[in-house]
Coordinates of C-alpha atoms in Angstrom, one line a residue:
Chain A
M1 CA 102.4 -141.5 -26.3
T2 CA 104.4 -143.3 -23.7
G3 CA 101.6 -145.4 -22.6
K4 CA 101.3 -147.0 -26.0
Q5 CA 105.0 -147.9 -26.0
H6 CA 105.3 -149.0 -22.4
P7 CA 101.9 -150.4 -21.5
F8 CA 103.5 -152.1 -18.4
L9 CA 104.7 -148.8 -17.0
L10 CA 101.3 -147.3 -17.5
H11 CA 99.5 -150.1 -15.7
Q12 CA 101.9 -149.7 -12.9
G13 CA 101.3 -146.0 -12.8
L14 CA 97.6 -146.4 -12.8
A15 CA 97.7 -149.2 -10.1
L16 CA 99.8 -146.8 -7.8
L17 CA 97.2 -144.0 -8.4
L18 CA 94.5 -146.3 -7.5
A19 CA 96.3 -147.5 -4.3
A20 CA 96.8 -143.9 -3.4
L21 CA 93.1 -143.1 -4.0
A22 CA 92.0 -146.1 -1.9
L23 CA 94.1 -144.9 1.0
Y24 CA 92.7 -141.5 0.8
A25 CA 89.2 -142.9 0.5
L26 CA 89.8 -145.0 3.6
S27 CA 91.1 -141.9 5.5
T28 CA 88.0 -139.7 4.6
G29 CA 84.7 -139.6 6.3
P30 CA 82.8 -138.0 9.1
Y31 CA 85.7 -139.1 11.4
P32 CA 88.8 -138.2 9.4
L33 CA 92.0 -140.2 9.9
A34 CA 95.6 -139.4 8.8
V35 CA 97.0 -141.6 6.1
G36 CA 99.9 -142.3 8.4
E37 CA 97.6 -143.7 11.1
I38 CA 96.1 -146.0 8.6
L39 CA 99.4 -147.3 7.5
R40 CA 100.4 -147.8 11.1
F41 CA 97.2 -149.6 11.8
L42 CA 98.0 -151.9 8.8
A43 CA 101.5 -152.5 10.1
V44 CA 100.2 -153.3 13.7
S45 CA 97.6 -155.7 12.1
C46 CA 100.4 -157.5 10.3
G47 CA 102.3 -157.8 13.6
F48 CA 104.8 -155.0 13.3
G49 CA 105.0 -152.5 16.3
D50 CA 101.8 -151.9 18.5
M51 CA 99.2 -149.4 19.5
P52 CA 96.7 -149.2 22.4
A53 CA 94.1 -152.0 22.1
E54 CA 91.2 -149.5 22.4
R55 CA 92.5 -147.3 19.6
Q56 CA 93.2 -150.5 17.5
A57 CA 89.6 -151.7 18.1
L58 CA 88.2 -148.3 17.0
L59 CA 90.3 -148.2 14.0
Y60 CA 89.3 -151.8 13.1
N61 CA 85.6 -150.9 13.3
L62 CA 86.1 -147.7 11.3
L63 CA 88.4 -149.0 8.6
V64 CA 87.6 -152.7 8.3
E65 CA 84.0 -152.8 9.1
I66 CA 82.7 -149.5 7.8
R67 CA 85.0 -148.0 5.1
L68 CA 86.9 -151.0 3.6
P69 CA 83.7 -152.7 2.2
R70 CA 82.7 -149.6 0.3
V71 CA 86.2 -148.9 -1.0
L72 CA 86.5 -152.5 -2.1
A73 CA 83.0 -152.6 -3.6
A74 CA 83.7 -149.3 -5.5
M75 CA 86.9 -150.6 -7.0
L76 CA 85.4 -154.0 -7.8
I77 CA 82.3 -152.7 -9.4
G78 CA 84.2 -150.0 -11.4
A79 CA 86.7 -152.4 -12.7
A80 CA 84.0 -154.8 -13.6
L81 CA 81.8 -152.3 -15.5
A82 CA 84.7 -150.8 -17.4
V83 CA 86.2 -154.2 -18.5
S84 CA 82.8 -155.4 -19.6
G85 CA 82.1 -152.2 -21.5
A86 CA 85.5 -152.5 -23.3
A87 CA 84.9 -156.2 -24.1
F88 CA 81.4 -155.5 -25.5
Q89 CA 82.8 -152.7 -27.6
G90 CA 85.4 -155.0 -29.1
V91 CA 83.0 -158.0 -29.6
F92 CA 80.4 -155.8 -31.3
Q93 CA 83.0 -153.9 -33.3
N94 CA 81.6 -150.7 -32.2
P95 CA 82.9 -148.0 -29.9
L96 CA 79.4 -146.7 -29.0
V97 CA 78.2 -149.9 -27.3
S98 CA 77.7 -150.0 -23.5
P99 CA 77.3 -153.3 -21.5
N100 CA 73.5 -152.8 -21.5
L101 CA 73.4 -153.6 -25.2
L102 CA 71.9 -157.0 -24.7
G103 CA 69.5 -155.8 -21.9
V104 CA 71.5 -157.1 -18.9
L105 CA 70.9 -154.0 -16.8
S106 CA 67.2 -153.8 -17.8
G107 CA 66.7 -157.4 -16.9
A108 CA 68.6 -156.7 -13.5
A109 CA 66.5 -153.6 -12.7
F110 CA 63.3 -155.6 -13.3
G111 CA 64.5 -158.5 -11.2
A112 CA 65.5 -156.1 -8.2
A113 CA 62.2 -154.3 -8.4
L114 CA 60.3 -157.6 -8.4
G115 CA 62.4 -158.7 -5.4
I116 CA 61.3 -155.4 -3.5
L117 CA 57.8 -155.8 -4.6
V118 CA 57.4 -159.2 -3.1
G119 CA 59.0 -157.7 0.0
G120 CA 62.0 -160.2 -0.2
S121 CA 65.1 -160.0 1.9
W122 CA 68.3 -158.2 0.7
L123 CA 69.6 -161.5 -0.6
L124 CA 66.5 -162.3 -2.4
I125 CA 66.6 -158.9 -4.2
Q126 CA 70.3 -159.5 -5.1
T127 CA 69.6 -163.0 -6.4
S128 CA 66.6 -161.8 -8.4
A129 CA 68.5 -158.9 -9.9
F130 CA 71.4 -161.1 -10.9
S131 CA 69.2 -163.9 -12.5
C132 CA 66.9 -161.6 -14.3
G133 CA 69.9 -159.8 -15.8
I134 CA 71.2 -163.1 -17.1
A135 CA 67.7 -164.0 -18.3
A136 CA 67.4 -160.8 -20.3
V137 CA 70.8 -161.6 -22.2
V138 CA 69.7 -165.2 -22.7
A139 CA 66.4 -163.9 -24.2
A140 CA 68.3 -161.6 -26.4
L141 CA 70.6 -164.3 -27.8
F142 CA 67.7 -166.7 -28.2
I143 CA 65.7 -164.1 -30.3
A144 CA 68.9 -163.5 -32.4
R145 CA 69.5 -167.3 -33.0
S146 CA 65.8 -168.0 -33.8
F147 CA 66.0 -165.4 -36.6
G148 CA 69.4 -166.1 -38.2
Q149 CA 72.9 -167.4 -37.8
G150 CA 73.8 -165.1 -35.0
S151 CA 74.9 -162.1 -37.1
L152 CA 75.8 -158.9 -35.1
L153 CA 72.9 -157.0 -36.3
L154 CA 70.4 -159.6 -35.1
L155 CA 72.2 -159.9 -31.8
I156 CA 71.8 -156.1 -31.3
L157 CA 68.1 -156.3 -32.4
G158 CA 67.6 -159.2 -29.9
G159 CA 69.1 -157.0 -27.2
I160 CA 66.9 -154.1 -28.0
I161 CA 63.7 -156.4 -27.9
S162 CA 64.7 -158.0 -24.7
G163 CA 65.8 -154.8 -23.1
A164 CA 62.4 -153.1 -24.0
L165 CA 60.5 -156.1 -22.7
F166 CA 62.2 -156.0 -19.4
S167 CA 61.8 -152.2 -19.2
A168 CA 58.1 -152.7 -19.8
L169 CA 57.9 -155.3 -17.2
L170 CA 59.8 -152.9 -14.7
S171 CA 57.0 -150.4 -15.4
V172 CA 54.4 -153.0 -14.6
V173 CA 56.2 -153.6 -11.3
K174 CA 56.5 -149.9 -10.5
Y175 CA 52.8 -149.4 -11.3
T176 CA 51.7 -152.3 -9.1
A177 CA 54.1 -151.3 -6.2
D178 CA 52.7 -149.7 -3.1
Q179 CA 53.3 -145.9 -3.7
E180 CA 54.1 -145.1 -0.1
N181 CA 57.0 -147.4 0.5
Q182 CA 57.9 -149.8 -2.3
L183 CA 57.9 -147.4 -5.2
P184 CA 60.4 -144.9 -3.5
E185 CA 62.5 -147.9 -2.5
I186 CA 62.5 -149.2 -6.1
V187 CA 63.5 -145.8 -7.5
I188 CA 66.2 -145.2 -4.9
W189 CA 67.5 -148.8 -5.4
L190 CA 67.8 -148.3 -9.2
M191 CA 69.9 -145.2 -8.7
G192 CA 72.6 -147.3 -7.3
S193 CA 74.4 -147.1 -4.0
L194 CA 77.3 -148.7 -2.3
S195 CA 76.0 -148.3 1.3
G196 CA 74.6 -151.8 1.4
A197 CA 78.0 -153.4 0.8
R198 CA 78.9 -155.9 3.5
L199 CA 82.5 -157.1 3.9
R200 CA 81.8 -160.7 3.5
D201 CA 79.7 -160.2 0.4
V202 CA 82.3 -158.1 -1.1
L203 CA 85.2 -160.4 -0.3
W204 CA 83.3 -163.3 -1.7
L205 CA 82.4 -161.5 -5.0
C206 CA 86.1 -160.7 -5.4
V207 CA 86.7 -164.2 -6.7
P208 CA 84.2 -164.2 -9.6
V209 CA 84.9 -160.7 -10.5
V210 CA 88.7 -161.2 -10.6
T211 CA 88.3 -164.5 -12.4
L212 CA 86.1 -163.1 -15.1
I213 CA 88.2 -160.1 -15.7
T214 CA 91.3 -162.4 -16.0
L215 CA 89.4 -164.7 -18.4
L216 CA 88.6 -161.6 -20.6
C217 CA 92.2 -160.4 -20.5
A218 CA 93.3 -163.9 -21.6
L219 CA 91.0 -163.6 -24.7
S220 CA 92.4 -160.2 -25.6
R221 CA 94.3 -161.2 -28.7
W222 CA 91.2 -162.9 -30.1
L223 CA 89.2 -159.8 -29.3
D224 CA 91.7 -157.7 -31.3
A225 CA 91.1 -160.0 -34.4
L226 CA 87.4 -160.0 -33.9
A227 CA 87.3 -156.1 -33.6
M228 CA 88.4 -156.2 -37.3
G229 CA 85.4 -158.3 -38.5
D230 CA 84.1 -161.8 -38.4
D231 CA 85.5 -163.1 -41.8
E232 CA 88.9 -161.7 -41.0
A233 CA 89.1 -163.1 -37.6
R234 CA 87.9 -166.5 -38.8
A235 CA 90.7 -166.3 -41.5
L236 CA 93.2 -165.4 -38.8
G237 CA 92.5 -168.7 -37.0
V238 CA 90.1 -167.4 -34.4
P239 CA 87.0 -169.5 -33.3
V240 CA 84.6 -166.7 -33.8
A241 CA 81.4 -168.0 -32.3
L242 CA 83.2 -169.4 -29.2
T243 CA 85.0 -166.1 -28.7
R244 CA 81.9 -163.9 -29.2
Y245 CA 79.7 -166.0 -26.8
G246 CA 82.5 -166.5 -24.3
V247 CA 83.2 -162.7 -24.1
I248 CA 79.3 -161.9 -24.0
G249 CA 79.0 -164.5 -21.2
C250 CA 81.8 -163.1 -19.0
A251 CA 80.9 -159.5 -19.6
T252 CA 77.3 -160.2 -18.8
L253 CA 78.2 -162.1 -15.5
L254 CA 80.4 -159.1 -14.5
C255 CA 77.6 -156.6 -15.1
A256 CA 75.0 -158.7 -13.4
I257 CA 77.2 -159.1 -10.3
T258 CA 77.7 -155.2 -10.1
V259 CA 73.9 -154.7 -10.2
S260 CA 73.2 -157.2 -7.5
L261 CA 75.8 -155.5 -5.3
A262 CA 75.1 -151.9 -5.9
G263 CA 72.2 -151.3 -8.2
M264 CA 72.4 -149.5 -11.5
I265 CA 75.5 -147.5 -12.1
G266 CA 75.6 -146.1 -15.5
W267 CA 78.1 -144.5 -18.0
I268 CA 81.3 -146.3 -16.6
G269 CA 81.1 -149.1 -19.1
L270 CA 80.6 -146.6 -22.0
F271 CA 83.2 -144.0 -21.4
I272 CA 86.0 -145.5 -19.3
P273 CA 87.1 -147.7 -22.2
H274 CA 87.3 -144.6 -24.3
V275 CA 89.6 -142.8 -21.8
A276 CA 91.6 -145.9 -21.5
R277 CA 91.9 -146.3 -25.3
L278 CA 93.4 -142.9 -25.4
L279 CA 96.2 -143.9 -23.0
T280 CA 96.9 -147.5 -24.4
G281 CA 95.6 -147.5 -27.9
P282 CA 92.9 -150.1 -28.9
G283 CA 94.9 -153.3 -28.4
H284 CA 92.9 -155.3 -25.9
T285 CA 96.0 -156.8 -24.1
S286 CA 96.7 -153.4 -22.4
L287 CA 93.3 -151.8 -23.0
L288 CA 91.5 -154.3 -20.6
P289 CA 93.7 -154.0 -17.6
A290 CA 93.9 -150.2 -18.1
S291 CA 90.1 -150.0 -18.3
A292 CA 89.8 -152.1 -15.0
L293 CA 92.3 -149.7 -13.1
L294 CA 90.7 -146.5 -14.4
G295 CA 87.1 -147.9 -13.7
A296 CA 88.1 -148.7 -10.3
A297 CA 89.6 -145.3 -9.7
F298 CA 86.6 -143.4 -11.2
L299 CA 84.0 -145.2 -9.2
L300 CA 86.2 -144.7 -6.0
L301 CA 86.2 -140.9 -6.7
A302 CA 82.5 -141.0 -7.4
D303 CA 81.7 -142.8 -4.1
L304 CA 83.8 -140.2 -2.2
A305 CA 81.8 -137.6 -3.8
A306 CA 78.5 -139.4 -3.1
R307 CA 79.3 -139.6 0.7
C308 CA 81.2 -136.5 1.3
F309 CA 79.6 -133.6 -0.7
T310 CA 76.6 -133.4 1.4
T311 CA 75.5 -134.7 4.8
Q312 CA 73.0 -136.9 3.2
E313 CA 74.3 -139.4 0.7
I314 CA 73.7 -138.9 -3.0
P315 CA 73.0 -142.1 -5.0
I316 CA 76.2 -143.1 -6.8
G317 CA 74.4 -143.7 -10.1
I318 CA 73.6 -140.0 -10.3
I319 CA 77.2 -139.0 -9.6
T320 CA 78.8 -141.3 -12.3
E321 CA 76.4 -139.8 -14.8
L322 CA 76.8 -136.2 -13.9
F323 CA 80.5 -136.5 -13.7
G324 CA 80.9 -139.0 -16.5
I325 CA 79.2 -136.8 -19.1
P326 CA 81.6 -133.9 -18.8
V327 CA 84.6 -136.2 -18.7
F328 CA 83.3 -138.0 -21.9
L329 CA 82.7 -134.7 -23.7
L330 CA 86.3 -133.6 -22.8
V331 CA 87.8 -136.7 -24.2
L332 CA 85.4 -136.9 -27.2
R333 CA 87.6 -134.8 -29.3
H334 CA 90.4 -137.1 -29.1
V335 CA 88.3 -140.4 -29.1
R336 CA 86.7 -139.4 -32.3
R337 CA 90.0 -139.7 -34.1
G338 CA 89.7 -143.4 -34.6
W339 CA 86.1 -143.6 -35.7
N340 CA 86.8 -142.0 -39.1
A341 CA 83.5 -140.3 -38.8
Chain B
M1 CA 104.6 -179.8 -51.4
T2 CA 102.5 -177.2 -53.3
R3 CA 99.4 -176.1 -51.5
R4 CA 96.0 -176.2 -53.2
L5 CA 92.6 -175.0 -52.1
C6 CA 89.8 -176.8 -53.8
A7 CA 86.0 -176.7 -53.8
K8 CA 84.2 -179.8 -54.9
G9 CA 80.6 -179.9 -55.8
L10 CA 79.8 -177.0 -53.4
V11 CA 76.1 -176.3 -52.9
F12 CA 74.6 -173.6 -50.7
R13 CA 71.1 -172.8 -50.5
R14 CA 69.3 -170.1 -48.4
G15 CA 65.6 -169.5 -48.2
G16 CA 64.7 -171.9 -51.0
R17 CA 67.1 -170.1 -53.3
T18 CA 70.3 -171.9 -54.6
I19 CA 73.1 -169.5 -54.1
L20 CA 75.9 -171.9 -55.1
D21 CA 75.1 -174.7 -57.4
H22 CA 77.6 -177.5 -57.6
V23 CA 80.7 -175.2 -57.7
D24 CA 84.1 -176.8 -58.5
L25 CA 86.9 -174.4 -58.2
E26 CA 90.6 -174.7 -57.4
F27 CA 93.7 -172.9 -57.2
G28 CA 97.3 -173.4 -55.9
E29 CA 100.6 -171.7 -55.3
G30 CA 101.9 -169.4 -57.9
E31 CA 98.6 -169.0 -59.7
I32 CA 96.3 -166.0 -59.9
L33 CA 92.7 -167.2 -60.4
A34 CA 90.3 -164.3 -61.2
L35 CA 86.7 -164.9 -60.4
L36 CA 84.4 -162.8 -62.7
G37 CA 80.5 -162.5 -62.5
G38 CA 77.9 -159.9 -62.4
N39 CA 76.5 -158.5 -59.1
G40 CA 74.6 -161.1 -57.3
A41 CA 76.3 -164.0 -59.1
G42 CA 77.6 -165.3 -55.8
K43 CA 81.2 -164.3 -56.0
T44 CA 81.6 -163.1 -52.4
T45 CA 79.5 -166.0 -51.1
L46 CA 81.8 -168.4 -52.9
L47 CA 84.9 -166.7 -51.4
R48 CA 83.5 -167.1 -48.0
W49 CA 82.9 -170.8 -48.5
M50 CA 86.3 -171.2 -49.8
L51 CA 87.5 -169.9 -46.4
G52 CA 85.3 -172.5 -44.7
R53 CA 82.8 -170.1 -43.2
L54 CA 80.0 -172.7 -42.6
R55 CA 79.1 -176.2 -43.6
P56 CA 77.9 -176.1 -47.2
D57 CA 74.6 -178.0 -48.0
A58 CA 76.5 -180.4 -50.2
G59 CA 80.1 -180.8 -51.4
R60 CA 83.2 -179.7 -49.6
V61 CA 86.4 -177.5 -49.6
E62 CA 89.7 -179.1 -49.3
L63 CA 93.1 -177.9 -48.4
D64 CA 95.7 -180.2 -49.8
G65 CA 93.1 -183.0 -50.1
Q66 CA 91.9 -182.6 -46.4
P67 CA 88.3 -181.3 -45.8
L68 CA 88.4 -177.8 -44.1
G69 CA 86.0 -179.1 -41.5
A70 CA 88.5 -181.6 -40.3
L71 CA 91.2 -179.0 -39.9
S72 CA 91.6 -176.5 -37.0
R73 CA 91.0 -172.9 -37.8
Q74 CA 94.6 -172.2 -36.8
K75 CA 96.0 -174.9 -39.2
I76 CA 94.0 -173.4 -42.0
A77 CA 95.1 -169.9 -41.1
A78 CA 98.7 -170.9 -41.3
V79 CA 98.3 -171.6 -45.0
V80 CA 95.3 -169.6 -46.2
A81 CA 94.9 -165.8 -45.6
Y82 CA 91.8 -163.5 -46.4
V83 CA 92.2 -160.0 -47.6
P84 CA 88.8 -158.2 -47.5
Q85 CA 88.0 -155.1 -49.4
A86 CA 89.8 -152.2 -47.7
H87 CA 87.4 -151.4 -44.9
I88 CA 87.3 -149.0 -42.0
A89 CA 88.0 -150.7 -38.8
P90 CA 86.1 -149.4 -35.8
F91 CA 89.1 -148.9 -33.6
P92 CA 92.3 -146.9 -34.3
Y93 CA 94.9 -149.7 -34.5
T94 CA 98.2 -148.8 -35.7
V95 CA 99.5 -150.4 -39.0
D96 CA 102.0 -152.3 -36.9
E97 CA 99.3 -153.8 -34.8
V98 CA 97.1 -154.7 -37.8
V99 CA 100.0 -156.5 -39.6
M100 CA 100.9 -158.2 -36.3
L101 CA 97.5 -159.7 -36.3
G102 CA 98.7 -161.8 -39.1
R103 CA 101.1 -163.5 -36.6
L104 CA 98.1 -164.8 -34.6
P105 CA 97.9 -168.3 -36.1
H106 CA 101.7 -168.7 -35.3
R107 CA 101.9 -167.1 -31.9
G108 CA 98.6 -168.4 -30.5
L109 CA 96.5 -166.8 -27.8
W110 CA 99.2 -166.2 -25.2
G111 CA 102.6 -166.4 -26.9
R112 CA 104.7 -163.3 -26.5
A113 CA 105.8 -161.5 -29.6
A114 CA 109.1 -163.3 -30.5
A115 CA 111.9 -162.0 -32.6
R116 CA 110.7 -164.0 -35.5
D117 CA 107.2 -162.4 -35.3
T118 CA 108.7 -158.9 -35.3
R119 CA 110.9 -159.9 -38.2
A120 CA 108.0 -161.3 -40.1
V121 CA 105.9 -158.1 -39.7
E122 CA 109.0 -156.0 -40.8
E123 CA 109.6 -158.2 -43.8
A124 CA 105.8 -158.0 -44.8
L125 CA 105.9 -154.2 -44.5
R126 CA 109.1 -154.1 -46.5
R127 CA 107.7 -156.3 -49.3
M128 CA 104.7 -154.1 -49.7
G129 CA 106.9 -151.0 -49.5
I130 CA 105.0 -149.4 -46.6
E131 CA 107.6 -149.3 -43.8
A132 CA 107.0 -145.6 -43.5
L133 CA 103.5 -146.2 -42.5
R134 CA 104.2 -148.6 -39.7
R135 CA 103.4 -146.1 -36.8
R136 CA 100.5 -144.5 -38.6
V137 CA 96.9 -145.2 -37.6
Y138 CA 95.1 -147.6 -39.9
T139 CA 91.8 -145.8 -39.9
E140 CA 93.5 -142.6 -41.0
L141 CA 95.2 -144.2 -44.2
S142 CA 93.8 -143.8 -47.7
G143 CA 91.9 -146.8 -49.2
G144 CA 94.9 -147.8 -51.3
E145 CA 97.3 -147.8 -48.3
R146 CA 94.8 -149.7 -46.3
Q147 CA 94.6 -152.3 -49.0
L148 CA 98.4 -152.6 -48.9
V149 CA 98.4 -153.0 -45.2
L150 CA 95.8 -155.8 -45.4
I151 CA 97.9 -157.6 -48.0
A152 CA 101.0 -157.1 -45.7
R153 CA 99.0 -158.8 -42.9
A154 CA 98.5 -161.8 -45.2
L155 CA 102.2 -161.9 -45.9
A156 CA 103.1 -161.7 -42.2
Q157 CA 100.6 -164.7 -41.7
E158 CA 103.1 -166.5 -44.1
A159 CA 100.1 -167.6 -46.1
R160 CA 100.8 -169.6 -49.3
L161 CA 97.3 -168.9 -50.5
I162 CA 95.5 -165.6 -50.4
V163 CA 91.9 -165.1 -51.0
M164 CA 91.0 -161.5 -52.0
D165 CA 87.6 -159.8 -52.4
E166 CA 87.8 -157.2 -55.0
P167 CA 91.2 -156.0 -54.1
V168 CA 91.1 -152.9 -56.4
S169 CA 87.7 -151.7 -55.4
G170 CA 87.7 -148.1 -54.3
L171 CA 91.2 -147.5 -55.5
D172 CA 92.2 -144.7 -58.0
F173 CA 93.5 -145.4 -61.6
G174 CA 97.1 -145.5 -60.6
H175 CA 96.8 -147.4 -57.4
Q176 CA 94.7 -150.1 -59.2
T177 CA 97.6 -150.7 -61.6
Q178 CA 100.2 -150.7 -58.9
L179 CA 98.2 -153.2 -56.9
L180 CA 97.9 -155.4 -59.9
M181 CA 101.7 -155.3 -60.3
C182 CA 102.1 -156.1 -56.7
L183 CA 99.8 -159.2 -57.1
D184 CA 101.8 -160.3 -60.1
D185 CA 105.0 -160.0 -58.0
L186 CA 103.6 -162.1 -55.2
A187 CA 102.5 -164.8 -57.7
A188 CA 106.0 -164.8 -59.1
Q189 CA 107.3 -165.5 -55.5
G190 CA 105.0 -168.6 -55.4
I191 CA 101.9 -167.2 -53.5
G192 CA 98.6 -168.4 -55.0
I193 CA 95.9 -165.8 -55.2
L194 CA 92.1 -166.1 -55.7
K195 CA 90.5 -162.9 -56.3
T196 CA 87.0 -161.6 -57.4
T197 CA 87.0 -158.7 -59.8
H198 CA 84.8 -156.5 -61.8
H199 CA 87.4 -155.6 -64.2
P200 CA 87.9 -158.2 -67.1
E201 CA 91.1 -156.2 -68.3
H202 CA 92.6 -156.7 -65.0
A203 CA 92.2 -160.5 -65.3
L204 CA 93.8 -160.2 -68.8
F205 CA 96.8 -158.3 -67.2
V206 CA 97.7 -160.6 -64.4
A207 CA 95.5 -163.7 -64.1
T208 CA 96.9 -167.0 -65.0
R209 CA 93.3 -168.4 -65.0
V210 CA 89.8 -167.0 -65.1
A211 CA 86.6 -168.5 -63.8
L212 CA 83.2 -167.2 -64.9
L213 CA 80.4 -167.4 -62.2
E214 CA 76.8 -167.0 -63.4
N215 CA 73.7 -167.8 -61.4
G216 CA 75.8 -169.5 -58.7
A217 CA 77.5 -172.0 -61.1
I218 CA 81.0 -171.8 -62.7
Q219 CA 80.2 -171.6 -66.4
Q220 CA 83.7 -171.7 -67.7
D221 CA 87.3 -172.0 -66.2
G222 CA 90.3 -171.6 -68.3
A223 CA 93.0 -169.3 -69.8
P224 CA 92.2 -165.7 -69.8
A225 CA 92.9 -165.0 -73.4
A226 CA 90.6 -167.8 -74.5
L227 CA 87.8 -167.1 -72.2
L228 CA 87.7 -163.3 -72.2
T229 CA 86.1 -162.7 -75.5
P230 CA 83.5 -159.9 -76.3
E231 CA 80.8 -162.6 -76.8
R232 CA 81.4 -164.0 -73.3
M233 CA 81.4 -160.6 -71.7
E234 CA 78.3 -159.8 -73.3
Q235 CA 76.7 -162.9 -71.9
L236 CA 78.2 -162.3 -68.5
Y237 CA 77.3 -158.7 -68.0
G238 CA 74.3 -158.2 -70.4
V239 CA 75.6 -155.3 -72.4
K240 CA 77.2 -155.1 -75.9
V241 CA 81.0 -155.2 -75.6
E242 CA 83.9 -154.2 -78.0
T243 CA 87.5 -155.0 -77.8
L244 CA 90.3 -152.6 -78.3
T245 CA 93.9 -153.4 -78.6
S246 CA 96.5 -150.7 -77.6
T247 CA 99.7 -150.2 -79.5
S248 CA 101.6 -151.9 -76.7
G249 CA 99.3 -154.9 -77.0
S250 CA 97.1 -154.6 -73.9
K251 CA 93.5 -155.4 -74.6
A252 CA 90.5 -153.3 -73.2
F253 CA 86.8 -154.1 -73.2
V254 CA 84.6 -151.2 -73.9
P255 CA 80.9 -151.4 -73.4
V256 CA 78.9 -150.0 -76.3
F257 CA 77.0 -147.0 -74.9
Q258 CA 73.6 -146.8 -76.4
R259 CA 71.4 -143.8 -75.5
T260 CA 67.8 -145.0 -74.9
G261 CA 66.0 -141.8 -76.1

């Protein structure tokens, strides 16, 4: 395939596709705009040409204040989840792994529910989701380390235990919650939504997300060696423990950020890396950027569907699962090739 | 300078059990050292410790007189390579990509593939006679082909010493012999090989030295012809053994099969 021989061209193509999708997403909504007008608004904002001040103010409100935060959030979260999924799969030497393996999503779900239970502000809910997500992974690593020398199997077991613990705690919170208001709020929150994205939050979160994705990309060659097995990676000169915990750390932070911004959005972390691998092959140097671009594009599409299919918005977590599953089944035939199963 | 990897008084205990008990073992360039021992004797553990996996409970492993712990992983990897049993990788890397991993100690984390990396990969594929496989997917190859690819990776690594875990396991009769000839060839080119094996005959064919591992300790270390006697084999494997000599002079050990009923 051409993508495997010319990863750079493939990345450029995907980036163009993403840009086109973003423009389309900006133009779509209850008040449709022509793409040409968006481009003209951009030009005017950069100081080229002019348009009536009233029109410009309207477009500013519509594009920058209402639609841009969602479009940016969708791209950011899609990219973060896809890259963290690809990194988890590499570091655990297993293509069936999703970013929730070590319990980050379970922990974050509990944290968010707890925040809602105590009637906290939006910021408190976000912070609580983020920190409980990290806490769940730390618990998983701690369990694994207290039983052995950090073998893969024990890590996975630690993740299962920690994930189960936080799921149980989530149930406790749900049971305690007031059934009139809080319980529905928790349930809806857990289904994921981008409607709460504020421009300032999103712009601010761009920094850590882009930094973490870049860090993971910088480690790709070590990830390639690690995907072959621990002893081999070590013999190829790779600091195995440092790479493993570094990658787990970056990927976990990415996931926790997405949950705190938009709730639980499933499936992207599991299946986007598979689709990307079909295009680029398994080498992480080109797989990770391709996953980021594809994840961003997919979530952008899912968000479009979430806000345009019906008059009332559908939670985006439902859309990614409903659309992700058929896409995954479609590619499964080709994906299986590498598993030797 | 000839490279030597050398274990001195290596002790490793786990859960109150002594897995390695004051093991001394060394090999250098141009040698093939075969490590024999029954299941559970500690062969694979010893290999891992020769590669500096973790800190042993006592003793140390030295590369050219320097303790492995004092050397960076990258420095070690530029001299010592590891060839595991032909395994199934979880992701469909191409043969090219697998062999290129051998350049990791030389290219580092961010270096672009230079002309000499590409040359080293091509040279390694050529020496193993598998140029035709280079665009194939590693996971779709046969066990014998995968083993050749893993050895090619060690060659691309420009390793002078190669540690191999049962290189013929899972290979058919013909591929086993071809692989042994290939190891013989590598040793003739000056590469040192430490390998574990379950086949005493294979040690007779190609090994320049044999070490017998029993209960985590090296019982004997010496020339294959002197050490590989039916008596020693009986002691090592716990079955009666006879020796046959073929008309061409190769020796074979045959277990005496006794029906229990």
